[in-house]
Coordinates of C-alpha atoms in Angstrom, one line a residue:
Chain A
M927 CA 76.8 105.9 104.3
S928 CA 78.0 105.6 108.2
E929 CA 77.5 109.5 108.6
V930 CA 73.6 109.5 107.7
P931 CA 72.5 108.8 111.4
R932 CA 74.7 111.5 113.0
F933 CA 74.1 114.1 110.5
W934 CA 70.6 113.6 111.0
R935 CA 70.5 113.7 114.6
E936 CA 72.3 117.0 114.2
S937 CA 70.7 118.4 111.2
R938 CA 68.0 120.8 112.8
H939 CA 70.8 122.5 114.8
R940 CA 73.0 122.4 111.7
Y941 CA 70.2 123.9 109.5
R942 CA 68.5 126.6 111.9
L943 CA 71.6 127.2 114.6
V944 CA 69.5 125.4 117.2
G945 CA 71.5 125.3 120.8
T946 CA 70.3 124.6 124.4
R947 CA 69.7 127.2 127.2
C948 CA 70.1 126.0 130.6
T949 CA 67.3 127.9 132.4
N950 CA 69.3 127.2 135.7
C951 CA 71.8 129.8 134.7
D952 CA 70.2 131.3 131.6
T953 CA 73.3 130.4 129.5
L954 CA 72.8 129.6 125.9
Y955 CA 75.1 126.8 124.3
F956 CA 76.1 126.0 120.8
P957 CA 76.2 123.1 119.8
P958 CA 73.6 122.0 122.3
R959 CA 74.7 120.3 125.2
V960 CA 72.7 117.6 127.2
I961 CA 73.4 119.3 130.6
C962 CA 75.2 122.5 131.6
P963 CA 78.8 122.4 132.2
T964 CA 78.4 124.9 135.1
C965 CA 75.2 124.1 136.8
R966 CA 75.8 120.3 136.0
R967 CA 73.5 118.4 138.0
E968 CA 71.3 121.4 138.6
S969 CA 70.7 121.5 135.0
V970 CA 69.4 118.2 134.4
G971 CA 65.9 118.4 132.6
K972 CA 66.3 122.1 132.5
M973 CA 68.0 122.3 129.1
K974 CA 65.5 124.2 126.6
E975 CA 66.4 124.3 122.6
E976 CA 66.4 127.7 121.3
E977 CA 67.0 128.8 117.8
M978 CA 69.5 131.7 117.3
S979 CA 68.6 134.5 115.5
G980 CA 71.7 134.2 112.8
A981 CA 73.3 137.6 113.5
G982 CA 76.7 137.7 114.6
E983 CA 80.1 139.6 113.9
I984 CA 83.5 138.3 113.4
Y985 CA 85.5 137.7 116.1
S986 CA 88.7 136.3 114.6
F987 CA 89.2 134.4 111.2
T988 CA 91.6 132.8 108.7
V989 CA 91.9 132.6 105.2
V990 CA 92.4 129.4 103.7
H991 CA 94.6 128.8 100.9
D992 CA 95.3 124.8 101.1
G993 CA 91.9 123.4 102.0
L994 CA 89.9 120.3 101.9
E995 CA 89.5 118.5 98.7
Q996 CA 85.8 119.3 98.6
F997 CA 86.4 122.9 99.2
K998 CA 89.0 123.3 96.6
M999 CA 86.7 125.2 94.3
Q1000 CA 86.1 127.9 97.0
I1001 CA 90.1 128.4 97.7
P1002 CA 91.0 131.1 99.1
Y1003 CA 88.0 131.1 101.4
V1004 CA 87.6 132.6 104.9
M1005 CA 87.0 130.6 107.9
A1006 CA 85.8 132.6 110.9
L1007 CA 84.8 132.5 114.6
V1008 CA 81.4 134.1 114.8
K1009 CA 80.4 135.6 118.2
M1010 CA 76.4 135.4 117.9
K1011 CA 74.4 138.1 119.2
D1012 CA 72.6 135.3 121.2
G1013 CA 75.9 134.8 122.9
P1014 CA 78.0 131.3 121.6
F1015 CA 80.7 131.5 119.3
V1016 CA 80.1 129.5 116.1
T1017 CA 82.9 128.4 114.0
A1018 CA 81.8 128.6 110.1
Q1019 CA 82.8 129.7 106.7
I1020 CA 82.3 133.1 105.3
V1021 CA 80.9 133.1 101.7
D1022 CA 80.1 135.0 98.7
C1023 CA 83.0 137.7 99.5
S1024 CA 86.5 138.2 98.7
P1025 CA 89.0 137.6 101.9
E1026 CA 89.7 141.4 101.6
E1027 CA 86.2 142.2 102.7
V1028 CA 86.1 140.5 106.0
K1029 CA 87.5 142.2 109.0
I1030 CA 87.4 141.7 112.4
G1031 CA 83.8 143.1 113.8
T1032 CA 82.2 142.6 110.5
K1033 CA 78.8 142.2 110.9
V1034 CA 77.5 138.7 109.0
T1035 CA 74.0 136.9 108.8
A1036 CA 73.8 133.2 108.8
T1037 CA 72.8 131.3 105.5
L1038 CA 71.9 127.6 104.5
R1039 CA 74.4 126.2 102.3
K1040 CA 75.7 123.0 101.2
V1041 CA 78.7 121.8 103.4
R1042 CA 79.5 118.4 101.9
S1043 CA 78.2 115.6 100.3
E1044 CA 79.0 111.9 100.5
G1045 CA 80.4 111.6 97.1
K1046 CA 77.9 111.5 94.2
E1047 CA 75.5 109.0 95.8
G1048 CA 75.7 109.8 99.1
I1049 CA 73.6 112.3 101.1
I1050 CA 74.0 116.1 100.9
Q1051 CA 74.9 117.6 104.1
Y1052 CA 73.6 121.3 104.6
G1053 CA 74.3 123.6 107.0
Y1054 CA 75.1 127.1 108.3
K1055 CA 77.8 129.4 106.7
F1056 CA 77.7 133.3 106.9
T1057 CA 77.6 136.3 104.6
I1058 CA 78.4 139.9 105.3
C1059 CA 76.1 142.0 106.0
P1060 CA 75.5 145.1 103.4
Chain B
M584 CA 39.1 133.5 98.6
S585 CA 42.7 132.6 98.8
S586 CA 45.8 135.6 98.6
I587 CA 49.1 136.3 99.3
V588 CA 50.1 136.5 102.7
S589 CA 53.7 137.1 102.1
Y590 CA 56.4 136.6 99.4
G591 CA 60.0 136.5 99.1
S592 CA 62.9 136.0 96.3
Y593 CA 66.7 135.0 96.3
I594 CA 68.8 135.3 94.0
P595 CA 72.5 134.2 94.0
R596 CA 75.0 137.1 94.0
F597 CA 77.3 135.5 91.1
R598 CA 76.6 136.9 87.7
I599 CA 78.2 136.2 84.4
R600 CA 77.9 138.7 81.6
T601 CA 76.4 138.0 78.1
E602 CA 80.0 139.2 76.8
D603 CA 82.2 136.8 78.5
I604 CA 80.0 133.9 77.3
A605 CA 79.9 134.8 73.8
K606 CA 83.8 135.5 73.5
E607 CA 84.3 131.7 74.3
W608 CA 82.1 130.6 71.9
G609 CA 83.0 133.2 69.0
E610 CA 79.9 134.9 69.2
N611 CA 79.0 138.5 68.5
P612 CA 77.6 139.6 72.1
E613 CA 75.9 142.3 70.5
N614 CA 73.9 139.8 68.4
I615 CA 73.0 138.0 71.4
K616 CA 72.3 140.6 73.5
S617 CA 70.0 142.4 70.8
G618 CA 68.3 138.9 69.9
L619 CA 67.6 137.4 73.1
F620 CA 67.8 140.5 75.2
I621 CA 70.0 139.2 78.0
H622 CA 73.0 141.3 79.3
S623 CA 73.7 139.0 82.3
K624 CA 72.5 136.1 84.3
S625 CA 72.9 134.7 87.8
V626 CA 75.1 132.0 88.6
P627 CA 74.5 129.6 92.0
G628 CA 77.8 129.5 94.1
P629 CA 79.4 126.0 94.5
D630 CA 77.6 125.7 97.8
E631 CA 74.3 126.8 96.4
D632 CA 71.6 124.6 95.1
V633 CA 67.6 124.4 94.7
L634 CA 67.1 123.8 98.6
T635 CA 69.4 126.5 99.8
I636 CA 67.8 129.1 97.4
S637 CA 64.3 127.8 98.4
A638 CA 65.1 128.2 101.9
E639 CA 66.6 131.5 101.6
A640 CA 63.5 132.7 99.4
A641 CA 61.3 131.1 102.2
K642 CA 62.9 132.8 105.2
N643 CA 62.4 136.3 103.0
A644 CA 58.9 135.4 103.2
L645 CA 58.5 134.6 106.7
R646 CA 60.5 137.6 107.7
R647 CA 57.6 139.9 106.1
T648 CA 54.9 138.5 108.4
D649 CA 54.0 137.8 111.9
L650 CA 52.2 134.4 110.9
D651 CA 52.7 131.8 113.6
K652 CA 54.8 129.1 111.5
S653 CA 52.9 126.7 112.9
K654 CA 49.6 127.4 110.9
I655 CA 51.6 126.8 107.5
G656 CA 49.9 123.2 106.8
A657 CA 51.6 122.7 103.2
I658 CA 54.9 123.5 101.4
Y659 CA 55.3 122.5 97.9
V660 CA 58.5 123.0 95.8
G661 CA 58.6 123.4 91.9
S662 CA 61.7 123.0 90.0
E663 CA 63.4 120.9 87.5
S664 CA 66.9 120.6 89.2
H665 CA 65.8 119.3 92.5
P666 CA 69.1 118.3 94.4
Y667 CA 68.2 114.7 94.7
A668 CA 66.3 112.5 92.1
V669 CA 64.5 110.7 95.1
K670 CA 64.5 112.5 98.5
P671 CA 62.0 115.6 98.3
T672 CA 63.5 119.2 98.5
S673 CA 60.2 120.0 100.4
S674 CA 60.6 117.7 103.7
I675 CA 64.4 119.3 104.1
L676 CA 62.5 122.7 104.0
V677 CA 60.5 121.6 106.6
E678 CA 63.1 121.3 109.0
A679 CA 65.3 124.0 107.7
L680 CA 62.5 126.7 108.1
G681 CA 61.1 125.0 111.4
L682 CA 57.8 124.3 110.4
S683 CA 55.1 122.0 112.0
Y684 CA 55.7 118.3 111.2
D685 CA 52.1 118.3 110.6
I686 CA 52.2 119.5 107.0
H687 CA 51.9 118.3 103.4
S688 CA 54.9 118.5 101.4
A689 CA 55.8 117.4 98.0
D690 CA 58.1 118.4 94.9
Y691 CA 56.7 119.3 91.5
E692 CA 58.0 119.3 88.0
F693 CA 56.8 121.0 85.4
A694 CA 59.7 122.4 83.4
C695 CA 59.3 126.4 84.2
K696 CA 55.8 126.5 85.9
A697 CA 56.1 124.0 88.5
G698 CA 56.2 126.8 91.1
T699 CA 53.2 128.5 90.1
A700 CA 51.6 124.7 89.7
A701 CA 52.4 124.5 93.3
M702 CA 50.7 127.8 93.9
Q703 CA 47.5 126.6 92.6
N704 CA 47.4 123.6 94.6
V705 CA 48.0 125.7 97.7
M706 CA 45.1 128.0 96.6
A707 CA 42.9 125.1 96.1
M708 CA 43.4 123.6 99.7
V709 CA 43.3 127.0 101.1
D710 CA 39.8 127.8 99.4
S711 CA 38.5 124.3 100.6
G712 CA 39.4 124.7 104.2
Q713 CA 42.1 121.8 104.1
I714 CA 44.7 124.4 105.4
E715 CA 44.7 127.8 106.7
N716 CA 47.9 128.7 104.9
G717 CA 50.5 127.1 102.7
M718 CA 53.8 127.9 100.8
A719 CA 54.5 127.4 97.3
I720 CA 58.1 127.9 95.9
G721 CA 59.5 127.9 92.3
A722 CA 63.3 127.4 92.5
D723 CA 65.9 126.5 89.9
T724 CA 69.7 126.2 89.2
S725 CA 68.9 125.6 85.5
Q726 CA 71.8 124.2 82.9
G727 CA 72.6 124.9 79.9
A728 CA 74.8 123.0 77.6
P729 CA 78.5 124.7 77.1
G730 CA 77.9 126.4 73.7
D731 CA 74.3 126.3 73.6
A732 CA 72.0 129.2 73.2
L733 CA 70.3 128.4 76.7
E734 CA 73.8 128.8 78.3
Y735 CA 73.1 132.9 77.8
S736 CA 69.8 132.5 79.9
A737 CA 69.6 129.4 82.2
S738 CA 70.2 131.0 85.6
A739 CA 69.3 130.7 89.2
G740 CA 66.6 132.1 91.8
G741 CA 63.6 131.3 93.9
T742 CA 60.5 132.7 95.1
A743 CA 58.3 131.7 97.9
I744 CA 54.5 132.8 98.1
L745 CA 52.8 132.0 101.3
I746 CA 49.1 131.8 100.6
G747 CA 46.3 131.8 103.0
K748 CA 42.9 134.1 103.8
N749 CA 43.5 137.7 104.6
G750 CA 46.2 138.4 102.6
F751 CA 47.2 141.7 101.0
A752 CA 46.8 140.3 97.5
D753 CA 43.7 138.4 96.4
F754 CA 43.5 135.9 93.9
N755 CA 40.7 136.9 91.6
A756 CA 41.2 133.7 89.5
T757 CA 43.3 131.2 87.9
L758 CA 43.4 128.9 85.3
S759 CA 45.8 126.6 82.9
F760 CA 46.1 125.7 79.4
T761 CA 48.0 122.4 78.8
T762 CA 48.9 120.3 75.3
D763 CA 51.1 117.6 74.7
T764 CA 54.1 120.0 72.9
P765 CA 57.8 118.6 72.9
D766 CA 59.5 122.0 72.9
F767 CA 62.0 121.3 75.3
W768 CA 63.0 118.2 77.5
R769 CA 65.8 116.5 79.6
R770 CA 65.6 112.6 79.5
E771 CA 66.3 111.1 82.8
G772 CA 70.0 110.8 83.7
E773 CA 71.2 113.2 81.0
K774 CA 72.9 116.4 82.5
Y775 CA 71.7 118.9 79.8
P776 CA 68.5 119.7 78.4
S777 CA 67.5 119.6 74.9
H778 CA 65.2 121.9 72.6
G779 CA 63.6 122.4 69.6
G780 CA 65.4 125.7 68.5
R781 CA 62.8 127.9 66.9
F782 CA 60.0 125.2 67.6
T783 CA 60.3 126.8 71.2
G784 CA 58.3 129.9 70.0
E785 CA 55.2 130.0 68.0
P786 CA 53.7 126.4 69.1
A787 CA 55.0 126.6 72.6
Y788 CA 55.7 129.9 74.3
F789 CA 53.4 132.0 72.3
K790 CA 50.6 129.8 71.9
H791 CA 50.3 128.9 75.5
V792 CA 50.9 132.0 76.8
L793 CA 48.8 134.2 74.5
T794 CA 45.7 131.4 74.7
G795 CA 46.1 131.6 78.7
A796 CA 46.3 135.3 79.0
K797 CA 43.3 135.7 76.2
K798 CA 41.2 132.8 78.2
M799 CA 41.7 134.8 81.8
M800 CA 40.7 138.3 80.2
E801 CA 37.7 136.6 78.5
R802 CA 36.6 135.0 81.8
M803 CA 37.4 138.1 84.1
G804 CA 35.8 140.3 81.3
T805 CA 38.8 142.4 81.3
K806 CA 41.0 144.0 78.8
P807 CA 45.0 144.9 78.9
E808 CA 44.2 148.4 80.2
D809 CA 42.4 147.1 83.0
Y810 CA 45.8 145.8 84.8
D811 CA 48.5 147.9 86.4
Y812 CA 51.1 145.2 86.0
A813 CA 51.6 142.4 83.7
I814 CA 54.2 139.6 84.2
F815 CA 55.0 137.1 81.5
H816 CA 57.2 133.9 81.7
Q817 CA 60.4 135.1 80.7
P818 CA 62.7 132.5 79.0
N819 CA 64.7 135.6 77.4
G820 CA 63.8 139.6 77.3
K821 CA 62.5 138.9 73.7
F822 CA 59.7 136.5 74.4
P823 CA 57.7 138.1 77.0
T824 CA 58.2 141.7 75.5
R825 CA 56.7 140.6 72.1
A826 CA 53.9 138.5 73.9
A827 CA 52.9 141.6 76.0
K828 CA 52.8 143.6 72.8
M829 CA 50.6 141.0 70.7
L830 CA 48.2 141.0 73.6
G831 CA 47.8 144.8 73.5
F832 CA 50.1 145.7 76.9
K833 CA 52.2 148.7 77.0
D834 CA 56.1 148.7 78.3
E835 CA 55.0 150.5 81.6
Q836 CA 52.6 147.7 82.7
V837 CA 55.5 145.1 81.7
K838 CA 58.8 146.8 82.8
D839 CA 58.7 146.3 86.5
G840 CA 58.1 142.6 86.4
L841 CA 60.8 142.0 83.5
L842 CA 64.0 140.5 85.1
T843 CA 65.6 138.3 82.5
P844 CA 67.8 141.0 81.0
Y845 CA 69.7 141.2 84.0
I846 CA 69.3 137.7 85.8
G847 CA 68.6 135.5 83.2
N848 CA 65.9 132.8 83.3
T849 CA 65.1 131.2 86.6
Y850 CA 63.1 129.0 85.3
S851 CA 60.5 127.7 88.0
S852 CA 61.0 131.3 89.7
S853 CA 60.5 133.1 86.4
M854 CA 57.3 134.8 86.5
I855 CA 56.9 134.4 90.2
I856 CA 60.4 136.2 90.9
G857 CA 58.8 139.2 88.2
L858 CA 55.6 138.9 90.3
S859 CA 57.7 139.4 93.6
A860 CA 59.4 142.2 92.0
V861 CA 56.1 143.7 91.1
L862 CA 55.0 143.1 94.7
D863 CA 57.7 145.1 96.0
K864 CA 56.1 148.4 94.8
A865 CA 52.4 147.5 94.0
E866 CA 49.8 149.8 95.9
S867 CA 46.2 148.8 97.3
G868 CA 44.1 148.5 94.4
D869 CA 46.4 147.6 91.9
R870 CA 45.5 144.8 89.4
I871 CA 48.3 142.1 88.5
L872 CA 48.0 139.6 85.5
G873 CA 50.7 136.9 85.8
V874 CA 51.3 134.2 83.1
A875 CA 53.5 131.4 83.6
F876 CA 54.9 128.9 81.0
G877 CA 56.2 125.6 81.4
S878 CA 57.6 123.6 78.4
G879 CA 55.9 120.4 77.4
A880 CA 53.6 122.6 77.5
G881 CA 51.4 124.6 79.6
S882 CA 50.6 128.1 81.0
D883 CA 49.1 129.0 84.4
V884 CA 47.3 132.3 84.6
F885 CA 46.7 134.5 87.6
D886 CA 44.5 137.4 87.9
M887 CA 45.1 139.4 91.3
T888 CA 44.1 142.6 93.2
V889 CA 46.0 144.2 96.0
N890 CA 44.1 145.2 98.6
D891 CA 44.3 147.7 101.8
R892 CA 46.3 145.3 103.6
V893 CA 49.4 146.0 101.7
K894 CA 49.7 148.9 104.2
S895 CA 50.7 146.8 107.1
L896 CA 52.9 144.7 105.0
K897 CA 56.6 144.4 106.7
R898 CA 58.3 144.5 103.1
E899 CA 61.3 146.0 104.8
R900 CA 62.1 143.0 106.7
A901 CA 63.6 141.6 103.9
K902 CA 65.5 142.3 100.9
G903 CA 63.6 143.0 97.7
V904 CA 64.4 141.8 94.1
M905 CA 65.9 144.7 92.7
E906 CA 68.0 145.3 95.8
Q907 CA 69.2 141.6 95.3
V908 CA 69.7 142.5 91.5
N909 CA 71.6 145.5 92.0
N910 CA 74.1 143.5 94.2
P911 CA 76.2 141.4 91.9
I912 CA 79.4 139.6 92.2
W913 CA 80.7 139.4 88.4
I914 CA 82.8 136.2 87.4
D915 CA 84.6 135.6 84.2
Y916 CA 83.6 132.3 82.2
A917 CA 86.3 130.2 83.6
T918 CA 84.9 130.5 87.4
Y919 CA 81.4 130.0 85.8
V920 CA 82.3 126.5 84.5
K921 CA 84.1 125.5 87.5
Y922 CA 80.9 126.5 89.9
R923 CA 78.5 124.7 87.6
G924 CA 80.3 121.6 87.5
K925 CA 81.3 121.9 83.7
I926 CA 84.8 120.7 84.4
I927 CA 85.6 117.3 86.0
M928 CA 87.5 117.9 89.2
R929 CA 88.7 115.1 91.5
G930 CA 86.5 114.6 94.6
A931 CA 84.5 117.6 94.0

């Protein structure tokens, strides 16, 4: 049960792709940052939470044939680097498709899915994955 | 008067055909298809459950309106397959949808009519002035034991109905009819439900659906021909078709809201996903009768009229029901049992 507090602290970011924008240099970060790595002390108190639209495109991807035990049911599955329309890059699973359907530049949209669970008794961790836009 | 401000549905893309289930159990698929009138059903992906389905349905509802999310004062989720036995689906949705924390939330259970029970409570809260708007969701990832007749119908899907004042479809009235009828049940801790076979027909489904519909038409002084659309709970394709005929409704009033032949029985979303399909095409002035049924047993009945505000509804911002129905990924029985957890896997 050790992951409960950490997961809970990050849940809104994982559920809704909430990042932080540095209002000093107008850069959006995901995962959220407490201070802007560019503006540093100038950004203190100027980082604002912002929800991304969920739209993006595949920047690069790989097909996983020997995955983690909890993802065994979904092999082969696609893990991709998604360039979000809002700016940041996000690493995520692409679901509801075969690997042949995924190409660099394919438009995708975020969807909420189960990511993992702590056995049958622990909490279920939900988060973003992506589906291909029709 | 409370009304529907927006609506949205979500149907998982995976589907299995009746033929693929029947051949594993030595059944004649044509007998099943003609007996139950089900050709295929939706199957949730291995990473989908009632929370994820509810979230996607609710997001579709929110996309179709410009309503300020902070003005949603209640969210209720009806289901018989909530992910947790203790830990509400609705509270996770508050965060997942970015709603205000100053909100009433609860999970409901009444077999296949938990979603409509949620609708009635939101309507009452809006009508009494307790809240301005509220969201009622019916969603399920229903289970049927391997080899059981339910395996042909038990499917997955969800529908969210956003209710408030000044919506595009007015609720003229709602009523319920409830009796103690043990037609279908699942005991605590059991994985699969049990049912009373033919007992699920006359004393359960037909008694409650027909009585509820008749009581509503009696209260409103209406006849079947006064409605442009009628939607009935659809555990299979046969029951609602027969109930409609017994009440005097014609096929053209029923066909747009009858989805079970293509996606199976989505349980708590069953009647309201049919309503969602009707709302995808309904026009101003259309009158709709919706009759939900939940085993155990009871019916919730709604009389609704679409008004002129439907013209400014942003339907195109979310995928309609038929658009989702017509976008399947077909799977075989082996994949189906794997996805539904019917085989034991280490660490899964």
